[in-house]
Amino acid sequence: MTYITKPQLHHPGLAKNALGFTRRDYEGSVSTLCAGCGHDSISASIIQAVYELELPPHRIAKLSGIGCSSKTPDYFLGNSHGFNTVHGRMPSVLTGANLANKDLIYLGVSGDGDSASIGLGQFAHAMRRGVNMLYIVENNGVYGLTKGQFSATSDKGSKSKRGVVNHDAGIDLVGMALQLGATFVGRSFSGDKDQLTPLIKAGLMHKGAAFIDCISPCVQFNNHVGSTKSFDYVREHNEAVNRLDVITPRAPIRVDYAPGESVRVQQHDGSILSLHKLAELYNPNNRAQALGYLQARQARGQVVTGLLYVDPNAGDLHEAMGTVDTPLNELGEAELVPGAAALAKINAGLR
Amino acid sequence: MQRTSNWGPDYFHKVVDCQWACPAHTPVPEYIRLIAEGRYTDAYMVNWTSNVFPGILGRTCDRPCEPACRRGRVEDEPVAICRLKRVAADNKAGVTARLPSPAEQSNGKRVALIGCGPASLTVARDLAPLGYEITIYDGEAKTGGMIRSQIPRFRLPEEVIDEEVGYITALGGMELRMGSRIDSLKALLAEGYDAIFVGSGAPRGRDLELPGREEARANIHIGIDWLSSVSFGHIDKIGRRVIVLGGGNTAMDCCRTSRRLGGEDVKVIVRSGFEEMKASPWEKEDAIHEDIPILNFRVPKAFTHEVGKLTGVTFEVVHAEYDESGRRRLVPSGDADEHYECDDVLVAVGQENSFPWIERDAGLAFDDAIGMPQVNPLTMQSSLPHVFFGGDAAFGPKNIIWAVAHGHDAAVSIDKFCRGEDVSLRPPPEFSLVSQKMGIHEWSYDNDISNDQRYRVPLRDKVVALKDVRLEVELGFDRELGFKEAERCLNCDVETVFADKLCIECDACVDICPMDCITFTEDGEEEDLRGRLKAPAENPTQDLYVSGTLATGRVMVKDEDVCLHCGLCAERCPTGAWDMQKFLIEMTHAGGRHG
């Protein structure tokens, strides 16, 4: 919690994007989370990603549930649409919003409690339906707002701040997302913005259900020896499979890797994901291999990060349902109430 | 890069740009905070101990602090530091009880001060409480030197001079010999003083030897002499049409004084371009505000006259050309010469030192090429060990605040010399670095950054102001405006101090910093580091604050350039690795006094 508002003054050399906005224009109100919270770094990464993608703030909708993580949409994109839903219900409200207006860019922000406990079913169905969204879980493995109980993603055998050992198995949301059919799956770490920001950019541009599990240390309750979600633990056990550069048609980025070392994936909207391989044999286009790799590394105590799986040709819920091109909320009475003749025609077709 | 050391005063002093730039190193943010708190008398005393003439300087200082002010790098204009000083002076309660008490007894050492201007008066103030017997000689009847003779009364009322000179003479132990000009150094040396300080200024105004100078002499005046005659009431009018030649602050004083003595059509005509004029930008502004046009790139060629009476000045029109080394040359533009009619001309093309009273065989070494005595810039000592210089007399014309700084240095030297100590060993300044944390989100300073733009000092109505040469034109900030302007100060002396060992590299400071000052990155040489920070550090005059190697092998690098000192890095730091600590540095004056 900080008492003063962040000063409006900014660095005199602060650059503007093509829309004329600086990075600061994508900020929200000042964070009320504890000092040092990993979630604030994720907010900063989201701000950076949206600034770099040159997205107009009013075309983005940010939705969240309940918890520390779900408070964060107040701290970024102050000029975007926002919806703070009931606990664990962000995926349903977002699905509804997406059905009504498919033209907005949807960002769902949730936490390990919100998504892996009370909202687990909601999470599962949003993934399997292919709702066109970026779903970020700010995963600190602890219930911070209620003073540090284990959450559903706490690893078995890890210790609480008071030294209690967790005897329940942790839920691996990345593994679940892969099994449930998410078409873009990544994991990252709030302490590594160089990795996180491009992942957020790629996820925002992905058509279909994109999921990022972002480990975000809780400095207050889960940053001690014995925790598997602390800064030190994640830094020691981080195994990044690749480094990502997002190349948009509008703002090409020079990538200086030798051709053999990188994989290029073109997404639906023309953006190119250039993946610099760090793990020799890792292929981000193979769901089954991704699952196997994750589990093998997890068994060795490693935290696999990077873009783990992407299907560049994925479709989304609207495609599956065959909705019209015009967002439903823009249809007028004439289209929505076509009249008796149209009804008769439909009925005739069903006879 | 090498880890920034916290233990020496220089690093943190440099961050306080205003104080670093002030020749007397006045603790500027410290007194501005006191003004914001309404503690005007305390603010005045902080000034008085370090720069001796807060009320005078608050109206007339050349303000080297303001171009240095960090606020000027984060938005359009610096804090009005100079005019805030005046707020302290205008609103203070009595300070007499806080002044040093006169020495109880003489220390038996006799010191002669030549000239009664700011340099000598500073020496007198620093030495009198230590028991020195001081004799001040000045050719004028009144104290103050150029402060009284050259600065027009509409900028600096006489009461302010009398008051602040009075604080010094009240310290006792000094004899003022006004109206007695020193004509011979040899004779003075023979009087057996233990030390002599020369603070006689740069009293000679340069002349312009052009055709017609002699014939029209009745209406051609040397600027500083003319100003002095106005100040002392010997001159009270001037012709309707006046041309002022020269582009320095004296020229600005001349033209504005002319406007008040009957000059209706007053022009400043200057050789150089408007931008390169020596006058401070605000003095040019003030002149223009009083309907005085400034014509540039015109070199005077001749004074025209008819039957022994000045009729005008002829100018050659030039433009500036720059050679490869960037040196400027004024070359004729080829346009026809221009002639401007006038009744009087004021020549303000510079002033110079003049030491006709120092016999060249008195044993005092001169630099003959420039006609100046050889003076050590650190100790102010001349080649005669017991003769010291300061102010304009030492290194040519500067300004009041430099004269004060010289006075402090010379007083330290004189005191050491009289005690038989080595004058080259200078006393180190006194400093402290203290955490300002009061609670989790509470600081002992106001860290909420004001978004206000610089406030203008209210002026007296122009019609009224131009009627009376003794009526102060600036009204000064009132308390409310003074508070608002004081709130613009960024408190640069409350420094961001980083403890490597406590940092967990969570990035909270990086994320919150409104100015993108902080970066965690791989170490490198300074040049390399400057290019790859979150915001490139493109101001080489501003230091990088660099930590030791952290747990991940990286270092923390903070670019000091545009830091707002808002303390958000420290507020968002979970481990207290960042702290806001007030760095207060005070120079050591003669006898170990601080200010």
Short mmCIF file of N, CA and C in Angstrom, two decimals, chain A residues 1-12 14 23-24 27 30-36 40-41 44 190-191 193 219 223 231 235, chain B residues 71 73-75 441 447-449 451 504-508 511-516 534-536 552 554 562 564 566 568 571-574:
data_model
loop_
_atom_site.label_atom_id
_atom_site.label_comp_id
_atom_site.label_asym_id
_atom_site.label_seq_id
_atom_site.Cartn_x
_atom_site.Cartn_y
_atom_site.Cartn_z
N MET A 1 0.86 -1.19 0.00
CA MET A 1 0.00 0.00 0.00
C MET A 1 0.89 1.23 0.00
N THR A 2 0.55 2.12 -0.85
CA THR A 2 1.33 3.35 -0.97
C THR A 2 0.38 4.51 -0.83
N TYR A 3 0.77 5.52 -0.11
CA TYR A 3 -0.17 6.61 0.16
C TYR A 3 -0.21 7.67 -0.94
N ILE A 4 0.93 8.00 -1.48
CA ILE A 4 0.88 9.05 -2.51
C ILE A 4 0.58 8.42 -3.86
N THR A 5 0.00 9.19 -4.75
CA THR A 5 -0.20 8.68 -6.10
C THR A 5 1.11 8.81 -6.86
N LYS A 6 1.27 7.95 -7.85
CA LYS A 6 2.52 7.98 -8.62
C LYS A 6 2.59 9.32 -9.36
N PRO A 7 3.69 10.03 -9.24
CA PRO A 7 3.78 11.35 -9.89
C PRO A 7 3.50 11.26 -11.39
N GLN A 8 2.84 12.29 -11.90
CA GLN A 8 2.54 12.33 -13.33
C GLN A 8 3.80 12.56 -14.17
N LEU A 9 4.79 13.19 -13.57
CA LEU A 9 6.00 13.48 -14.33
C LEU A 9 6.63 12.18 -14.80
N HIS A 10 7.16 12.19 -16.01
CA HIS A 10 7.82 10.98 -16.49
C HIS A 10 9.15 11.34 -17.14
N HIS A 11 9.92 10.33 -17.48
CA HIS A 11 11.24 10.58 -18.08
C HIS A 11 11.07 11.41 -19.35
N PRO A 12 11.88 12.46 -19.49
CA PRO A 12 11.70 13.34 -20.66
C PRO A 12 11.91 12.58 -21.98
N LEU A 14 10.83 9.54 -22.64
CA LEU A 14 9.90 8.42 -22.74
C LEU A 14 9.25 8.39 -24.13
N ARG A 23 4.23 4.46 -22.46
CA ARG A 23 3.98 3.31 -21.59
C ARG A 23 3.17 3.74 -20.37
N ARG A 24 3.47 4.94 -19.87
CA ARG A 24 2.79 5.42 -18.67
C ARG A 24 1.28 5.58 -18.90
N GLU A 27 -0.87 2.73 -17.69
CA GLU A 27 -0.90 2.37 -16.27
C GLU A 27 -2.30 2.54 -15.70
N VAL A 30 -2.36 3.40 -8.52
CA VAL A 30 -1.17 2.84 -7.88
C VAL A 30 -1.54 1.60 -7.07
N SER A 31 -0.66 0.60 -7.07
CA SER A 31 -0.94 -0.69 -6.46
C SER A 31 -1.17 -0.58 -4.96
N THR A 32 -2.13 -1.36 -4.46
CA THR A 32 -2.34 -1.43 -3.01
C THR A 32 -1.85 -2.78 -2.46
N LEU A 33 -1.17 -3.54 -3.29
CA LEU A 33 -0.63 -4.82 -2.82
C LEU A 33 0.58 -4.58 -1.92
N CYS A 34 1.02 -5.66 -1.24
CA CYS A 34 2.20 -5.50 -0.38
C CYS A 34 3.41 -5.10 -1.22
N ALA A 35 4.31 -4.38 -0.59
CA ALA A 35 5.55 -4.00 -1.26
C ALA A 35 6.28 -5.26 -1.72
N GLY A 36 6.75 -5.24 -2.97
CA GLY A 36 7.55 -6.35 -3.47
C GLY A 36 6.74 -7.48 -4.08
N ASP A 40 2.79 -7.20 -8.99
CA ASP A 40 3.05 -5.87 -9.54
C ASP A 40 3.97 -5.94 -10.76
N SER A 41 4.89 -6.90 -10.74
CA SER A 41 5.77 -7.06 -11.89
C SER A 41 4.99 -7.58 -13.09
N ALA A 44 3.25 -4.75 -14.57
CA ALA A 44 4.20 -3.95 -15.36
C ALA A 44 4.45 -4.60 -16.70
N SER A 190 7.44 -13.97 -12.56
CA SER A 190 7.32 -12.51 -12.45
C SER A 190 8.69 -11.83 -12.38
N GLY A 191 9.69 -12.57 -11.95
CA GLY A 191 11.03 -11.98 -11.82
C GLY A 191 11.81 -11.99 -13.12
N LYS A 193 11.01 -10.43 -16.59
CA LYS A 193 10.14 -9.72 -17.54
C LYS A 193 10.57 -9.93 -18.98
N VAL A 219 5.85 -12.14 -1.37
CA VAL A 219 6.97 -11.74 -0.52
C VAL A 219 6.61 -11.85 0.95
N ASN A 223 7.97 -16.61 0.51
CA ASN A 223 9.27 -16.30 -0.10
C ASN A 223 10.38 -16.74 0.85
N PHE A 231 11.48 -16.38 -4.81
CA PHE A 231 12.41 -15.85 -5.83
C PHE A 231 13.62 -16.77 -5.97
N ARG A 235 14.45 -19.08 -9.28
CA ARG A 235 15.66 -18.72 -10.04
C ARG A 235 16.61 -19.91 -10.13
N ARG B 71 14.58 20.07 -11.19
CA ARG B 71 13.21 20.31 -11.66
C ARG B 71 13.21 20.81 -13.12
N ARG B 73 15.03 19.81 -15.37
CA ARG B 73 15.27 18.71 -16.31
C ARG B 73 14.06 17.79 -16.43
N VAL B 74 13.13 17.87 -15.47
CA VAL B 74 11.97 17.01 -15.57
C VAL B 74 10.74 17.76 -16.08
N GLU B 75 10.78 19.06 -16.03
CA GLU B 75 9.74 19.85 -16.70
C GLU B 75 10.37 21.15 -17.20
N HIS B 441 4.67 4.11 5.54
CA HIS B 441 4.57 4.97 4.37
C HIS B 441 4.70 6.43 4.76
N ASN B 447 6.85 13.91 0.27
CA ASN B 447 7.34 13.25 -0.94
C ASN B 447 6.32 13.25 -2.08
N ASP B 448 5.16 13.88 -1.85
CA ASP B 448 4.16 13.96 -2.91
C ASP B 448 4.59 15.07 -3.87
N ILE B 449 4.80 14.71 -5.12
CA ILE B 449 5.39 15.66 -6.07
C ILE B 449 4.33 16.64 -6.58
N ASN B 451 2.64 19.13 -9.11
CA ASN B 451 2.64 19.24 -10.58
C ASN B 451 2.60 20.69 -11.05
N ILE B 504 16.29 -8.39 -2.74
CA ILE B 504 15.92 -9.72 -3.23
C ILE B 504 15.59 -9.68 -4.73
N GLU B 505 15.86 -8.57 -5.37
CA GLU B 505 15.67 -8.42 -6.82
C GLU B 505 14.24 -8.75 -7.24
N CYS B 506 13.27 -8.16 -6.55
CA CYS B 506 11.86 -8.43 -6.88
C CYS B 506 11.35 -7.48 -7.94
N ASP B 507 12.13 -6.44 -8.31
CA ASP B 507 11.75 -5.49 -9.36
C ASP B 507 10.70 -4.46 -8.93
N ALA B 508 10.30 -4.47 -7.66
CA ALA B 508 9.23 -3.54 -7.25
C ALA B 508 9.65 -2.10 -7.49
N ASP B 511 9.47 -1.22 -11.18
CA ASP B 511 8.10 -1.08 -11.68
C ASP B 511 7.46 0.23 -11.23
N ILE B 512 7.75 0.68 -10.02
CA ILE B 512 7.05 1.86 -9.52
C ILE B 512 7.72 3.16 -9.95
N CYS B 513 9.02 3.14 -10.21
CA CYS B 513 9.74 4.40 -10.47
C CYS B 513 9.09 5.17 -11.62
N PRO B 514 8.59 6.38 -11.34
CA PRO B 514 7.91 7.13 -12.40
C PRO B 514 8.85 7.63 -13.48
N MET B 515 10.14 7.66 -13.17
CA MET B 515 11.09 8.25 -14.11
C MET B 515 11.98 7.20 -14.79
N ASP B 516 11.72 5.93 -14.55
CA ASP B 516 12.53 4.86 -15.15
C ASP B 516 14.02 5.01 -14.83
N LYS B 534 17.09 1.12 -18.48
CA LYS B 534 15.67 1.15 -18.84
C LYS B 534 15.34 2.43 -19.61
N ALA B 535 15.92 3.55 -19.17
CA ALA B 535 15.89 4.77 -19.98
C ALA B 535 17.35 5.16 -20.14
N PRO B 536 17.84 5.28 -21.37
CA PRO B 536 19.27 5.55 -21.56
C PRO B 536 19.72 6.79 -20.78
N THR B 552 21.84 -12.61 -8.16
CA THR B 552 21.76 -13.17 -9.51
C THR B 552 22.97 -12.82 -10.37
N ARG B 554 23.78 -9.82 -11.14
CA ARG B 554 23.57 -8.52 -11.76
C ARG B 554 23.94 -7.40 -10.78
N VAL B 562 17.18 12.32 -13.50
CA VAL B 562 15.84 12.90 -13.36
C VAL B 562 15.04 12.29 -12.21
N LEU B 564 13.00 11.90 -9.02
CA LEU B 564 12.14 12.88 -8.36
C LEU B 564 12.29 12.86 -6.84
N CYS B 566 10.92 10.94 -4.90
CA CYS B 566 9.56 10.75 -4.38
C CYS B 566 9.54 9.62 -3.36
N LEU B 568 9.19 6.48 -3.79
CA LEU B 568 8.33 5.33 -4.07
C LEU B 568 9.14 4.04 -4.13
N GLU B 571 9.28 2.99 -0.70
CA GLU B 571 7.98 2.54 -0.19
C GLU B 571 7.61 1.17 -0.71
N ARG B 572 7.97 0.88 -1.94
CA ARG B 572 7.60 -0.40 -2.54
C ARG B 572 8.64 -1.49 -2.26
N CYS B 573 9.73 -1.13 -1.62
CA CYS B 573 10.78 -2.13 -1.35
C CYS B 573 10.36 -2.99 -0.14
N PRO B 574 10.26 -4.32 -0.31
CA PRO B 574 9.78 -5.15 0.80
C PRO B 574 10.84 -5.38 1.88
#
